[in-house]
PDB file of C-alpha atoms in Angstrom:
ATOM      1  CA  GLN A   1       0.223   0.069  -0.271  1.00 96.00           C
ATOM      2  CA  VAL A   2       0.944   3.526  -0.810  1.00 97.00           C
ATOM      3  CA  GLN A   3       2.123   4.850   2.212  1.00 98.00           C
ATOM      4  CA  LEU A   4       4.531   7.548   2.977  1.00 98.00           C
ATOM      5  CA  VAL A   5       6.581   7.921   6.587  1.00 98.00           C
ATOM      6  CA  GLN A   6       8.542  10.697   8.044  1.00 98.00           C
ATOM      7  CA  SER A   7      11.470  11.491  10.478  1.00 98.00           C
ATOM      8  CA  GLY A   8      10.857  12.543  14.220  1.00 98.00           C
ATOM      9  CA  ALA A   9      10.025  15.018  15.786  1.00 98.00           C
ATOM     10  CA  GLU A  10      12.814  17.577  16.310  1.00 98.00           C
ATOM     11  CA  VAL A  11      13.970  19.954  18.296  1.00 98.00           C
ATOM     12  CA  LYS A  12      16.451  22.853  17.158  1.00 98.00           C
ATOM     13  CA  ARG A  13      17.376  26.273  18.563  1.00 98.00           C
ATOM     14  CA  PRO A  14      16.806  29.470  17.210  1.00 98.00           C
ATOM     15  CA  GLY A  15      19.101  30.352  13.683  1.00 97.00           C
ATOM     16  CA  ALA A  16      19.703  26.515  12.735  1.00 98.00           C
ATOM     17  CA  SER A  17      18.363  24.315  10.328  1.00 98.00           C
ATOM     18  CA  VAL A  18      16.320  20.602  10.111  1.00 98.00           C
ATOM     19  CA  LYS A  19      16.072  18.079   7.629  1.00 98.00           C
ATOM     20  CA  VAL A  20      12.830  16.498   7.487  1.00 98.00           C
ATOM     21  CA  SER A  21      12.471  12.592   5.678  1.00 98.00           C
ATOM     22  CA  CYS A  22       9.677  11.908   3.335  1.00 98.00           C
ATOM     23  CA  LYS A  23      10.460   8.105   2.321  1.00 98.00           C
ATOM     24  CA  THR A  24       8.305   6.521   0.331  1.00 98.00           C
ATOM     25  CA  SER A  25       6.970   2.849  -1.006  1.00 97.00           C
ATOM     26  CA  GLY A  26       3.978   0.825  -2.651  1.00 97.00           C
ATOM     27  CA  PHE A  27       4.078   3.326  -5.681  1.00 96.00           C
ATOM     28  CA  THR A  28       6.494   4.208  -8.227  1.00 96.00           C
ATOM     29  CA  PHE A  29       8.671   6.961  -7.153  1.00 96.00           C
ATOM     30  CA  THR A  30       9.471   9.025  -9.773  1.00 94.00           C
ATOM     31  CA  ALA A  31       5.845   9.057 -10.914  1.00 94.00           C
ATOM     32  CA  TYR A  32       5.129  11.680  -8.857  1.00 95.00           C
ATOM     33  CA  TYR A  33       5.270  14.958  -6.877  1.00 96.00           C
ATOM     34  CA  ILE A  34       6.240  15.831  -3.558  1.00 98.00           C
ATOM     35  CA  HIS A  35       4.959  18.444  -1.962  1.00 98.00           C
ATOM     36  CA  TRP A  36       5.697  20.329   1.537  1.00 98.00           C
ATOM     37  CA  VAL A  37       2.698  21.891   3.896  1.00 98.00           C
ATOM     38  CA  ARG A  38       3.294  23.676   7.076  1.00 98.00           C
ATOM     39  CA  GLN A  39       0.826  24.151   9.529  1.00 98.00           C
ATOM     40  CA  ALA A  40       1.786  25.989  12.773  1.00 98.00           C
ATOM     41  CA  PRO A  41      -0.215  25.451  15.646  1.00 97.00           C
ATOM     42  CA  GLY A  42      -3.564  26.411  15.622  1.00 96.00           C
ATOM     43  CA  GLN A  43      -2.866  27.932  12.475  1.00 97.00           C
ATOM     44  CA  GLY A  44      -4.029  26.342   9.122  1.00 97.00           C
ATOM     45  CA  LEU A  45      -1.613  24.957   6.167  1.00 98.00           C
ATOM     46  CA  GLU A  46       1.061  26.486   4.519  1.00 98.00           C
ATOM     47  CA  TRP A  47       2.269  25.992   0.909  1.00 98.00           C
ATOM     48  CA  MET A  48       6.249  25.580   0.993  1.00 98.00           C
ATOM     49  CA  GLY A  49       7.429  23.874  -2.142  1.00 97.00           C
ATOM     50  CA  ARG A  50       7.573  20.742  -4.563  1.00 97.00           C
ATOM     51  CA  LEU A  51      10.019  18.135  -6.280  1.00 97.00           C
ATOM     52  CA  SER A  52      10.052  16.270  -8.649  1.00 94.00           C
ATOM     53  CA  PRO A  53      11.162  13.831  -8.058  1.00 94.00           C
ATOM     54  CA  LYS A  54      12.020  12.381 -11.668  1.00 93.00           C
ATOM     55  CA  SER A  55      14.019  15.763 -12.876  1.00 95.00           C
ATOM     56  CA  GLY A  56      15.139  16.819  -9.493  1.00 94.00           C
ATOM     57  CA  GLY A  57      13.121  19.871 -10.033  1.00 96.00           C
ATOM     58  CA  THR A  58      11.886  22.027  -7.437  1.00 97.00           C
ATOM     59  CA  THR A  59       9.746  25.438  -6.620  1.00 97.00           C
ATOM     60  CA  THR A  60       9.330  27.187  -3.583  1.00 97.00           C
ATOM     61  CA  ALA A  61       6.870  29.773  -2.173  1.00 97.00           C
ATOM     62  CA  GLN A  62       8.491  33.158  -2.449  1.00 96.00           C
ATOM     63  CA  LYS A  63       9.123  33.545   1.463  1.00 95.00           C
ATOM     64  CA  PHE A  64      11.319  30.637   1.934  1.00 94.00           C
ATOM     65  CA  GLN A  65      13.353  30.905  -0.987  1.00 89.00           C
ATOM     66  CA  GLY A  66      16.494  30.878   0.234  1.00 92.00           C
ATOM     67  CA  ARG A  67      15.271  29.020   3.313  1.00 97.00           C
ATOM     68  CA  VAL A  68      14.212  25.967   1.746  1.00 98.00           C
ATOM     69  CA  THR A  69      15.976  23.365   0.129  1.00 98.00           C
ATOM     70  CA  LEU A  70      13.859  20.319  -1.725  1.00 98.00           C
ATOM     71  CA  THR A  71      16.127  17.097  -2.533  1.00 97.00           C
ATOM     72  CA  ARG A  72      15.861  13.657  -3.681  1.00 97.00           C
ATOM     73  CA  ASP A  73      17.693   9.905  -3.656  1.00 97.00           C
ATOM     74  CA  THR A  74      15.507   8.220  -5.863  1.00 96.00           C
ATOM     75  CA  SER A  75      17.676   4.556  -4.596  1.00 96.00           C
ATOM     76  CA  ILE A  76      15.372   5.000  -1.245  1.00 97.00           C
ATOM     77  CA  GLY A  77      12.282   6.906  -2.483  1.00 97.00           C
ATOM     78  CA  THR A  78      13.335   9.291  -0.108  1.00 98.00           C
ATOM     79  CA  ALA A  79      12.100  12.990  -0.533  1.00 98.00           C
ATOM     80  CA  TYR A  80      13.846  15.385   1.562  1.00 98.00           C
ATOM     81  CA  LEU A  81      12.929  19.488   3.216  1.00 98.00           C
ATOM     82  CA  GLU A  82      15.972  21.590   4.355  1.00 98.00           C
ATOM     83  CA  LEU A  83      15.064  24.356   6.719  1.00 98.00           C
ATOM     84  CA  SER A  84      17.663  26.887   7.724  1.00 98.00           C
ATOM     85  CA  GLY A  85      17.508  29.647   9.643  1.00 97.00           C
ATOM     86  CA  LEU A  86      15.360  28.653  12.091  1.00 98.00           C
ATOM     87  CA  THR A  87      12.637  31.351  13.825  1.00 97.00           C
ATOM     88  CA  SER A  88       9.846  30.847  16.499  1.00 97.00           C
ATOM     89  CA  ASP A  89       7.530  30.943  13.747  1.00 97.00           C
ATOM     90  CA  ASP A  90       9.276  28.386  12.202  1.00 98.00           C
ATOM     91  CA  THR A  91       7.351  26.043  14.948  1.00 98.00           C
ATOM     92  CA  ALA A  92       5.113  24.171  12.800  1.00 98.00           C
ATOM     93  CA  THR A  93       4.006  20.156  11.818  1.00 98.00           C
ATOM     94  CA  TYR A  94       5.975  19.910   8.554  1.00 98.00           C
ATOM     95  CA  TYR A  95       3.989  17.466   5.758  1.00 98.00           C
ATOM     96  CA  CYS A  96       4.842  15.790   3.193  1.00 98.00           C
ATOM     97  CA  ALA A  97       2.187  15.163   0.420  1.00 98.00           C
ATOM     98  CA  ARG A  98       1.854  13.004  -2.865  1.00 97.00           C
ATOM     99  CA  ARG A  99       0.114  14.848  -6.403  1.00 95.00           C
ATOM    100  CA  GLU A 100      -1.012  12.558  -9.300  1.00 87.00           C
ATOM    101  CA  THR A 101       1.186  14.624 -12.321  1.00 81.00           C
ATOM    102  CA  TYR A 102      -2.593  15.512 -13.798  1.00 85.00           C
ATOM    103  CA  SER A 103      -3.952  15.899 -10.459  1.00 89.00           C
ATOM    104  CA  PHE A 104      -5.523  18.815  -8.739  1.00 94.00           C
ATOM    105  CA  GLY A 105      -5.061  17.091  -5.192  1.00 95.00           C
ATOM    106  CA  TYR A 106      -2.944  15.174  -2.416  1.00 97.00           C
ATOM    107  CA  ASP A 107      -3.809  12.140  -2.070  1.00 96.00           C
ATOM    108  CA  TYR A 108      -1.591  10.588   0.314  1.00 97.00           C
ATOM    109  CA  TRP A 109      -0.065  12.606   2.695  1.00 98.00           C
ATOM    110  CA  GLY A 110       2.137  12.007   5.807  1.00 98.00           C
ATOM    111  CA  GLN A 111       1.906  11.913   9.516  1.00 98.00           C
ATOM    112  CA  GLY A 112       3.631  14.510   9.731  1.00 98.00           C
ATOM    113  CA  THR A 113       6.847  16.209  11.642  1.00 98.00           C
ATOM    114  CA  LEU A 114       6.937  18.119  14.319  1.00 98.00           C
ATOM    115  CA  VAL A 115       9.670  21.166  14.667  1.00 98.00           C
ATOM    116  CA  THR A 116       9.949  22.711  17.732  1.00 98.00           C
ATOM    117  CA  VAL A 117      12.222  25.820  17.378  1.00 98.00           C
ATOM    118  CA  SER A 118      12.906  27.509  21.093  1.00 97.00           C
ATOM    119  CA  SER A 119      16.124  28.661  22.758  1.00 94.00           C
TER     120      SER A 119
ATOM    121  CA  ALA B   1       0.168  34.721  -5.229  1.00 93.00           C
ATOM    122  CA  ILE B   2      -4.549  33.493  -5.601  1.00 96.00           C
ATOM    123  CA  GLN B   3      -6.070  34.262  -2.618  1.00 96.00           C
ATOM    124  CA  LEU B   4      -8.368  31.528  -1.724  1.00 98.00           C
ATOM    125  CA  THR B   5     -11.412  33.122   0.972  1.00 97.00           C
ATOM    126  CA  GLN B   6     -12.976  30.733   2.116  1.00 98.00           C
ATOM    127  CA  SER B   7     -16.416  31.593   4.260  1.00 97.00           C
ATOM    128  CA  PRO B   8     -17.851  30.821   7.218  1.00 97.00           C
ATOM    129  CA  SER B   9     -14.595  31.192   8.859  1.00 97.00           C
ATOM    130  CA  SER B  10     -16.424  28.837  11.743  1.00 97.00           C
ATOM    131  CA  LEU B  11     -19.768  26.478  11.805  1.00 96.00           C
ATOM    132  CA  SER B  12     -22.126  25.428  13.745  1.00 96.00           C
ATOM    133  CA  ALA B  13     -24.532  22.154  12.629  1.00 96.00           C
ATOM    134  CA  SER B  14     -26.269  19.408  13.965  1.00 96.00           C
ATOM    135  CA  VAL B  15     -26.182  15.482  12.562  1.00 96.00           C
ATOM    136  CA  GLY B  16     -28.230  14.851   9.943  1.00 96.00           C
ATOM    137  CA  ASP B  17     -27.916  18.773   8.841  1.00 96.00           C
ATOM    138  CA  ARG B  18     -27.024  19.352   5.236  1.00 97.00           C
ATOM    139  CA  ILE B  19     -24.318  22.167   5.114  1.00 97.00           C
ATOM    140  CA  THR B  20     -21.536  23.748   2.723  1.00 98.00           C
ATOM    141  CA  ILE B  21     -18.228  25.588   2.811  1.00 98.00           C
ATOM    142  CA  SER B  22     -17.740  28.333  -0.210  1.00 98.00           C
ATOM    143  CA  CYS B  23     -14.182  29.459  -1.715  1.00 98.00           C
ATOM    144  CA  ARG B  24     -14.322  31.634  -4.038  1.00 98.00           C
ATOM    145  CA  ALA B  25     -10.664  32.272  -5.194  1.00 98.00           C
ATOM    146  CA  SER B  26      -9.445  36.508  -6.501  1.00 98.00           C
ATOM    147  CA  GLN B  27      -8.584  35.126 -10.353  1.00 97.00           C
ATOM    148  CA  ASP B  28      -9.553  32.069 -12.965  1.00 98.00           C
ATOM    149  CA  ILE B  29      -8.225  28.725 -11.446  1.00 97.00           C
ATOM    150  CA  GLY B  30     -10.331  27.027 -14.254  1.00 97.00           C
ATOM    151  CA  SER B  31     -11.395  23.294 -12.126  1.00 97.00           C
ATOM    152  CA  ALA B  32      -7.885  23.090  -9.827  1.00 97.00           C
ATOM    153  CA  LEU B  33      -8.761  23.227  -7.102  1.00 98.00           C
ATOM    154  CA  ALA B  34      -8.697  20.562  -3.992  1.00 98.00           C
ATOM    155  CA  TRP B  35     -11.021  19.838  -0.724  1.00 98.00           C
ATOM    156  CA  TYR B  36      -9.739  18.068   2.633  1.00 98.00           C
ATOM    157  CA  GLN B  37     -10.809  17.193   5.699  1.00 98.00           C
ATOM    158  CA  GLN B  38      -9.145  17.464   8.522  1.00 98.00           C
ATOM    159  CA  LYS B  39      -8.888  16.225  12.391  1.00 98.00           C
ATOM    160  CA  PRO B  40      -7.002  17.966  15.085  1.00 96.00           C
ATOM    161  CA  GLY B  41      -3.891  16.398  15.271  1.00 96.00           C
ATOM    162  CA  LYS B  42      -3.928  14.195  12.143  1.00 98.00           C
ATOM    163  CA  ALA B  43      -2.844  14.905   8.561  1.00 98.00           C
ATOM    164  CA  PRO B  44      -5.225  15.836   5.702  1.00 98.00           C
ATOM    165  CA  ILE B  45      -7.203  14.074   3.766  1.00 98.00           C
ATOM    166  CA  LEU B  46      -7.598  14.711   0.328  1.00 97.00           C
ATOM    167  CA  LEU B  47     -12.228  14.841  -0.414  1.00 98.00           C
ATOM    168  CA  ILE B  48     -12.454  16.051  -3.658  1.00 97.00           C
ATOM    169  CA  TYR B  49     -10.141  16.901  -6.515  1.00 97.00           C
ATOM    170  CA  ASP B  50     -10.549  18.316  -9.461  1.00 96.00           C
ATOM    171  CA  ALA B  51     -13.115  20.159  -8.485  1.00 97.00           C
ATOM    172  CA  SER B  52     -15.703  18.424  -8.197  1.00 97.00           C
ATOM    173  CA  ASN B  53     -14.785  14.810  -8.503  1.00 97.00           C
ATOM    174  CA  LEU B  54     -15.033  12.530  -5.403  1.00 97.00           C
ATOM    175  CA  GLU B  55     -11.790  10.784  -4.042  1.00 96.00           C
ATOM    176  CA  ARG B  56     -12.462   7.125  -3.698  1.00 95.00           C
ATOM    177  CA  GLY B  57     -13.100   5.706  -0.356  1.00 96.00           C
ATOM    178  CA  VAL B  58     -14.687   9.528   0.875  1.00 97.00           C
ATOM    179  CA  PRO B  59     -18.547   8.868   1.695  1.00 97.00           C
ATOM    180  CA  SER B  60     -20.743  10.548  -1.386  1.00 97.00           C
ATOM    181  CA  ARG B  61     -22.192  12.752   1.095  1.00 98.00           C
ATOM    182  CA  PHE B  62     -19.768  14.676   0.364  1.00 98.00           C
ATOM    183  CA  SER B  63     -19.394  16.838  -3.062  1.00 98.00           C
ATOM    184  CA  GLY B  64     -17.497  19.406  -4.623  1.00 98.00           C
ATOM    185  CA  SER B  65     -18.642  21.866  -7.734  1.00 98.00           C
ATOM    186  CA  GLY B  66     -18.282  24.971  -9.433  1.00 98.00           C
ATOM    187  CA  SER B  67     -15.381  26.331 -11.129  1.00 97.00           C
ATOM    188  CA  GLY B  68     -13.683  30.047 -12.308  1.00 97.00           C
ATOM    189  CA  THR B  69     -13.467  31.613  -9.511  1.00 98.00           C
ATOM    190  CA  ASP B  70     -16.644  30.327  -7.270  1.00 98.00           C
ATOM    191  CA  PHE B  71     -16.608  26.235  -5.411  1.00 98.00           C
ATOM    192  CA  THR B  72     -18.660  24.958  -3.288  1.00 98.00           C
ATOM    193  CA  LEU B  73     -17.978  21.957  -0.553  1.00 98.00           C
ATOM    194  CA  THR B  74     -21.663  20.297   0.463  1.00 98.00           C
ATOM    195  CA  ILE B  75     -21.941  18.093   3.111  1.00 97.00           C
ATOM    196  CA  THR B  76     -25.183  16.813   3.396  1.00 94.00           C
ATOM    197  CA  SER B  77     -26.222  14.349   6.355  1.00 93.00           C
ATOM    198  CA  LEU B  78     -24.192  15.355   8.673  1.00 96.00           C
ATOM    199  CA  GLN B  79     -22.529  12.071  10.163  1.00 96.00           C
ATOM    200  CA  PRO B  80     -20.422  12.163  14.301  1.00 95.00           C
ATOM    201  CA  GLU B  81     -17.160  11.793  12.058  1.00 96.00           C
ATOM    202  CA  ASP B  82     -18.238  15.003  10.450  1.00 97.00           C
ATOM    203  CA  PHE B  83     -17.197  17.586  12.738  1.00 94.00           C
ATOM    204  CA  ALA B  84     -13.998  18.855  11.469  1.00 97.00           C
ATOM    205  CA  SER B  85     -12.224  21.433   9.626  1.00 98.00           C
ATOM    206  CA  TYR B  86     -12.217  21.478   6.186  1.00 98.00           C
ATOM    207  CA  TYR B  87      -9.825  22.940   3.946  1.00 98.00           C
ATOM    208  CA  CYS B  88      -9.635  24.442  -0.359  1.00 98.00           C
ATOM    209  CA  GLN B  89      -6.205  24.898  -2.343  1.00 98.00           C
ATOM    210  CA  GLN B  90      -5.875  25.990  -5.817  1.00 98.00           C
ATOM    211  CA  PHE B  91      -3.432  24.128  -8.511  1.00 97.00           C
ATOM    212  CA  ASN B  92      -3.348  26.530 -11.037  1.00 96.00           C
ATOM    213  CA  THR B  93      -0.255  29.260  -9.726  1.00 96.00           C
ATOM    214  CA  TYR B  94       1.867  28.317  -7.929  1.00 96.00           C
ATOM    215  CA  PRO B  95       1.970  29.043  -4.284  1.00 97.00           C
ATOM    216  CA  TYR B  96      -0.920  26.301  -4.463  1.00 97.00           C
ATOM    217  CA  ASP B  97      -2.148  27.682  -1.523  1.00 96.00           C
ATOM    218  CA  PHE B  98      -5.178  26.774   0.894  1.00 98.00           C
ATOM    219  CA  GLY B  99      -7.830  28.790   2.316  1.00 98.00           C
ATOM    220  CA  GLN B 100      -7.975  29.864   5.402  1.00 98.00           C
ATOM    221  CA  GLY B 101      -9.928  27.290   6.435  1.00 98.00           C
ATOM    222  CA  THR B 102     -13.789  26.272   8.350  1.00 98.00           C
ATOM    223  CA  LYS B 103     -14.405  25.317  11.777  1.00 98.00           C
ATOM    224  CA  LEU B 104     -17.673  22.833  11.318  1.00 97.00           C
ATOM    225  CA  ASP B 105     -18.618  21.603  15.469  1.00 95.00           C
ATOM    226  CA  ILE B 106     -21.409  20.517  16.959  1.00 89.00           C
ATOM    227  CA  LYS B 107     -24.115  22.750  18.121  1.00 87.00           C
TER     228      LYS B 107
END
């Protein structure tokens, strides 16, 4: 069955970086886009960016440009989100999600990774 | 960036009610819209894709309609498990932003 399994919760100091992984299984990794979405406590969903596992190409929301790096390892079907220059505003649950090329919707999501930024 | 405005932001209803949630886009997005349900502490679940297509496994009491700038999510005969938050998302232009959400609770 299709699964996206994310790495565990992280606690980081302000100014640090965090790298969240999204390990996929049950489907052809290079046939879908992987998107990243975050949600601050008690807030709504915020789109961060997307990765094409086939080409490695990425698109990032302007808000995060310069701080977000999206990468993948096709040999193990895993996508990564790295966020640098962390502040308390980056405290959130980070989700990866799968999108089929010609479909408007994320049909499978990871379970979420809570990143807490605190001094 | 395309703005999505959901209304209402919160809604109280009873089991068995029919409810509608609106999502208005700041420019024409065709049918490039999805609807999600989210419960506390859980990842969102896709309900409707391409504005009006019911995701497999989602009960038929959920439906989506609209195109262009005006979209609606309808839930007929609310069930106890439907009380949650709902979000729309556009896929026409990056960034693929979400509406601000609608929290549906029990009256």
